[in-house]
Short mmCIF file of N, CA and C in Angstrom, two decimals:
data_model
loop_
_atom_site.label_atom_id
_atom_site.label_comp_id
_atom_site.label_asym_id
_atom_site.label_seq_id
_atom_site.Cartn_x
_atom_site.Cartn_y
_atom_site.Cartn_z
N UNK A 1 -4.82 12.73 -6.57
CA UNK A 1 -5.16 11.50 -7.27
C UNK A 1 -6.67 11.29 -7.27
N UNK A 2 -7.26 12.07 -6.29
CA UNK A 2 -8.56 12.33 -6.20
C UNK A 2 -9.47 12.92 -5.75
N UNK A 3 -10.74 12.84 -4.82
CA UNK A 3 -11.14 13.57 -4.40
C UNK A 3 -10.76 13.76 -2.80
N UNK A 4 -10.77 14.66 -1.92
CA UNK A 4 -10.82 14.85 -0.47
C UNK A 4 -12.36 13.62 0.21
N UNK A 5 -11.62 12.98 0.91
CA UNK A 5 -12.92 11.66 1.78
C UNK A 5 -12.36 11.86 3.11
N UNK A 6 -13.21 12.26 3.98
CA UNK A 6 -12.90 12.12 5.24
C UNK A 6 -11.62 12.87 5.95
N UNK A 7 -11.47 14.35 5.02
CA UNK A 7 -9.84 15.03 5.50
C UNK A 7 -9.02 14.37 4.98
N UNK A 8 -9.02 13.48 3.93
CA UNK A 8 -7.92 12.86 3.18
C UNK A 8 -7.76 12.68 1.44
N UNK A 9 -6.81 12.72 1.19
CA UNK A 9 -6.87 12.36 -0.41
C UNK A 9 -5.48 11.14 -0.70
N UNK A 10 -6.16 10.58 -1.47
CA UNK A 10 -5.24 9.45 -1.52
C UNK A 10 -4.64 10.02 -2.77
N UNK A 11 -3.02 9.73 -2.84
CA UNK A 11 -2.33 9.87 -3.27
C UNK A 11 -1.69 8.43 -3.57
N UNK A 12 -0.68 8.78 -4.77
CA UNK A 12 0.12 7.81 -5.76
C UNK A 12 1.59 8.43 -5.67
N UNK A 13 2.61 7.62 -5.57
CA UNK A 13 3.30 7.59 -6.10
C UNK A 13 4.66 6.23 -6.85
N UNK A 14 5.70 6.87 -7.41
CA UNK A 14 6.81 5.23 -7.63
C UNK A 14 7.51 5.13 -6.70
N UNK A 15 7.64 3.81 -6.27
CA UNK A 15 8.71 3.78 -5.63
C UNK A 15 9.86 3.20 -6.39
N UNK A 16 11.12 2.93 -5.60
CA UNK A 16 12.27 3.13 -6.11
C UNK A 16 12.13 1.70 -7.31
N UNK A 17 11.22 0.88 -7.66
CA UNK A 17 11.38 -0.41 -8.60
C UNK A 17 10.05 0.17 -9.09
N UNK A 18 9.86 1.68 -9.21
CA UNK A 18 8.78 2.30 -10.40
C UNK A 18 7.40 1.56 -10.44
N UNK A 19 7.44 0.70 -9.31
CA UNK A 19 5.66 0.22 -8.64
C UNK A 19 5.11 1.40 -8.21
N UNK A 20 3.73 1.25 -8.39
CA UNK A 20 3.26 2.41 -8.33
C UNK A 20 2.84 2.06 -6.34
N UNK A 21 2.92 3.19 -5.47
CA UNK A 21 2.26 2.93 -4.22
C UNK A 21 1.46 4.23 -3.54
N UNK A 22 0.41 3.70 -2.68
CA UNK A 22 -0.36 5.30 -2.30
C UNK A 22 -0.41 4.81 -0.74
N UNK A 23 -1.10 6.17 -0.85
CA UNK A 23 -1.04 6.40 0.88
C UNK A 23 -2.16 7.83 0.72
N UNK A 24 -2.30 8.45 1.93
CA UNK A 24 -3.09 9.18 2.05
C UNK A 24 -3.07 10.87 2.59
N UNK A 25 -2.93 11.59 2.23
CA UNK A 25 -2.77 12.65 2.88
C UNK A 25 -3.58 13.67 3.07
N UNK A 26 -3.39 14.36 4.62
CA UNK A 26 -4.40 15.85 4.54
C UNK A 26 -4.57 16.72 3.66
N UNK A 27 -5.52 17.59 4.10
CA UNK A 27 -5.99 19.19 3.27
C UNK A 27 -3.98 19.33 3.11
N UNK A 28 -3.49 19.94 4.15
CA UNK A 28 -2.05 20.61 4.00
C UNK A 28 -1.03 19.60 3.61
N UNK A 29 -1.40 18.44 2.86
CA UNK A 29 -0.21 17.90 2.36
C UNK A 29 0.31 16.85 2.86
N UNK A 30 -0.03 16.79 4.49
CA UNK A 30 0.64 15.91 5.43
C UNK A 30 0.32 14.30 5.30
N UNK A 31 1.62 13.39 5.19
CA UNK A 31 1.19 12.37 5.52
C UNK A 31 0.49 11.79 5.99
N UNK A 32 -0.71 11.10 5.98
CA UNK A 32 -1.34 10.57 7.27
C UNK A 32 -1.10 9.32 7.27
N UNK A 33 -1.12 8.15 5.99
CA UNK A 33 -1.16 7.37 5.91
C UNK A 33 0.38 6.78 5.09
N UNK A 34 1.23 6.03 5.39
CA UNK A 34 2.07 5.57 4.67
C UNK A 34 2.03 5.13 3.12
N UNK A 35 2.80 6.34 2.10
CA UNK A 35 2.84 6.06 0.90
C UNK A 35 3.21 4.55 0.44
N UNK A 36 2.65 3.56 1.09
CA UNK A 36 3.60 2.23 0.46
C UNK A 36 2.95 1.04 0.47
N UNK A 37 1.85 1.45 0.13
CA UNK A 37 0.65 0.49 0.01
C UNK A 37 0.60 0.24 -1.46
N UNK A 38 0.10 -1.05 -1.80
CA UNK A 38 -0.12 -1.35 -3.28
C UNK A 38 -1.33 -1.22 -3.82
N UNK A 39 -2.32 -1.31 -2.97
CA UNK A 39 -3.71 -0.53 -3.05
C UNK A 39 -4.37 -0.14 -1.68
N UNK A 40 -4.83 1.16 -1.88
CA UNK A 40 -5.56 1.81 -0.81
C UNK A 40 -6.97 2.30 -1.23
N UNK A 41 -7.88 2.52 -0.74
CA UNK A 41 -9.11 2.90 -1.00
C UNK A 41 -9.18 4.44 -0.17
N UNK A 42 -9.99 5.26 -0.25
CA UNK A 42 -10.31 6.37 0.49
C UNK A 42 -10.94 6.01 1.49
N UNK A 43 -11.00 6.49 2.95
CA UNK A 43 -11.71 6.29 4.33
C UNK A 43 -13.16 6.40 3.48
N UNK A 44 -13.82 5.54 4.66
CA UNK A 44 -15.24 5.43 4.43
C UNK A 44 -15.44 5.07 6.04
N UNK A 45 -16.50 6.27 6.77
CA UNK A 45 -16.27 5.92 8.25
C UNK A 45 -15.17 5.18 8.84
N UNK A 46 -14.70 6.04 8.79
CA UNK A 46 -13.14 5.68 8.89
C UNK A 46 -12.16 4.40 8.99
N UNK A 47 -12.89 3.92 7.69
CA UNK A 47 -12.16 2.34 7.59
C UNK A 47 -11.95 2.64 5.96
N UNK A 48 -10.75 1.99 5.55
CA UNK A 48 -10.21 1.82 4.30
C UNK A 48 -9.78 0.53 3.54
N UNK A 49 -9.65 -0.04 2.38
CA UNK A 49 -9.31 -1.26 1.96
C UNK A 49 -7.77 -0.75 1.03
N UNK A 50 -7.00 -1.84 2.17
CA UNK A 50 -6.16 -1.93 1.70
C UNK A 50 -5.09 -3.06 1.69
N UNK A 51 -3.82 -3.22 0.89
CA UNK A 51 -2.94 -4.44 0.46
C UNK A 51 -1.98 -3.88 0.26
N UNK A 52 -0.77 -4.82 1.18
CA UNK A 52 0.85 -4.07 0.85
C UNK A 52 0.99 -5.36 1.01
N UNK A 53 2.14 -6.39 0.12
CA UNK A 53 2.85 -7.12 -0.22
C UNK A 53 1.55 -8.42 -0.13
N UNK A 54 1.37 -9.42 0.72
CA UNK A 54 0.42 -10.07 0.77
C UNK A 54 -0.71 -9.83 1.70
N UNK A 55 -0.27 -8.99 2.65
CA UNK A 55 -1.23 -8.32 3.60
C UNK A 55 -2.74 -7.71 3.21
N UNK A 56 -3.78 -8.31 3.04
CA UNK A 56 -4.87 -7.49 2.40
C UNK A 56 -5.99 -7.31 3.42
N UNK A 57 -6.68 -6.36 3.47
CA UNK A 57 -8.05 -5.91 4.56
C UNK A 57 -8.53 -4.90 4.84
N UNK A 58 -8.52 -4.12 5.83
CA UNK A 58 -9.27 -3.10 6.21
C UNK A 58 -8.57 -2.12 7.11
N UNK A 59 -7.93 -1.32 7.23
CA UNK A 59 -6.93 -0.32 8.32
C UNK A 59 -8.31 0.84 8.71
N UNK A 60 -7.50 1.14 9.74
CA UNK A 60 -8.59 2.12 10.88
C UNK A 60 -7.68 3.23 10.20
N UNK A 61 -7.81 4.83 10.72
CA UNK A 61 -7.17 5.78 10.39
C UNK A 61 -6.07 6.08 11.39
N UNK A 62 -5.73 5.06 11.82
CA UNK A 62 -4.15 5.10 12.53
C UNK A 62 -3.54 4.12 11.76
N UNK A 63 -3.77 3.89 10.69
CA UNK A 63 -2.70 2.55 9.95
C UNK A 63 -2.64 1.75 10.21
N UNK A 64 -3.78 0.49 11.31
CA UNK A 64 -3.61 -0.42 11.55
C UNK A 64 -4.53 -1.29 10.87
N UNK A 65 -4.37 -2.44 10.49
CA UNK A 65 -4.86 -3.93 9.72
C UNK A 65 -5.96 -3.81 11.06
N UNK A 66 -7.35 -4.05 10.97
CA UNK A 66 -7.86 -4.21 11.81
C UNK A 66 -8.95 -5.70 11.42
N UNK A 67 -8.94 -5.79 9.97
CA UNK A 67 -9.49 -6.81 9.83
C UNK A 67 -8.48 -7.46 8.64
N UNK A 68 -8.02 -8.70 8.19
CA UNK A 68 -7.34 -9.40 6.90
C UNK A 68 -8.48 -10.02 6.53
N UNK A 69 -8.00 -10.45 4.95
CA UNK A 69 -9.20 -11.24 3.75
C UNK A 69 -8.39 -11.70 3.01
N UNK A 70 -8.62 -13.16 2.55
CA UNK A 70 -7.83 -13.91 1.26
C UNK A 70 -8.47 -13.36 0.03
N UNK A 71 -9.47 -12.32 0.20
CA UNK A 71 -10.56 -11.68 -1.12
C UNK A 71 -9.07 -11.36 -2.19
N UNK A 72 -9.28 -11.43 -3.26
CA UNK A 72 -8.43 -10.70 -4.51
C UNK A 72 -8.37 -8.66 -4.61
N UNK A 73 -7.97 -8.28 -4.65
CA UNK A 73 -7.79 -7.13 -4.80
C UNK A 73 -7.08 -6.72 -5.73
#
């Protein structure tokens, strides 16, 4: 879906109600990040922007919310 950032490429796909969701994966394919985000950004020193259902902010590269924002996305 794009370029390699940080050993990762963010990926797209549908889920089962044909919303589109991404997540992130290694050089070999591997999951790193849970496909089921409604927007994800690529790591940037290893912080990312992202939003799944109303949840919106910033995840570390273990998948955790480390900061939330009422910002629009």
């Amino acid at each position: 879906y794009g370029s390699f950032s940080e050993g990762s490429i963010l990926v797209c796909k549908e889920d089962e109600n044909s919303e589109d969701k991404f997540g992130l994966e290694n050089f070999k394919g591997e999951e790193i990040v849970p496909i089921v985000y409604d927007y994800l950004s690529n790591f940037n020193k290893g912080i990312a922007i992202a939003k799944i259902k109303n949840k919106k902010g910033l995840i570390n590269n273990k998948n955790q919310f480390i900061q939330h924002t009422s910002v629009a996305l």
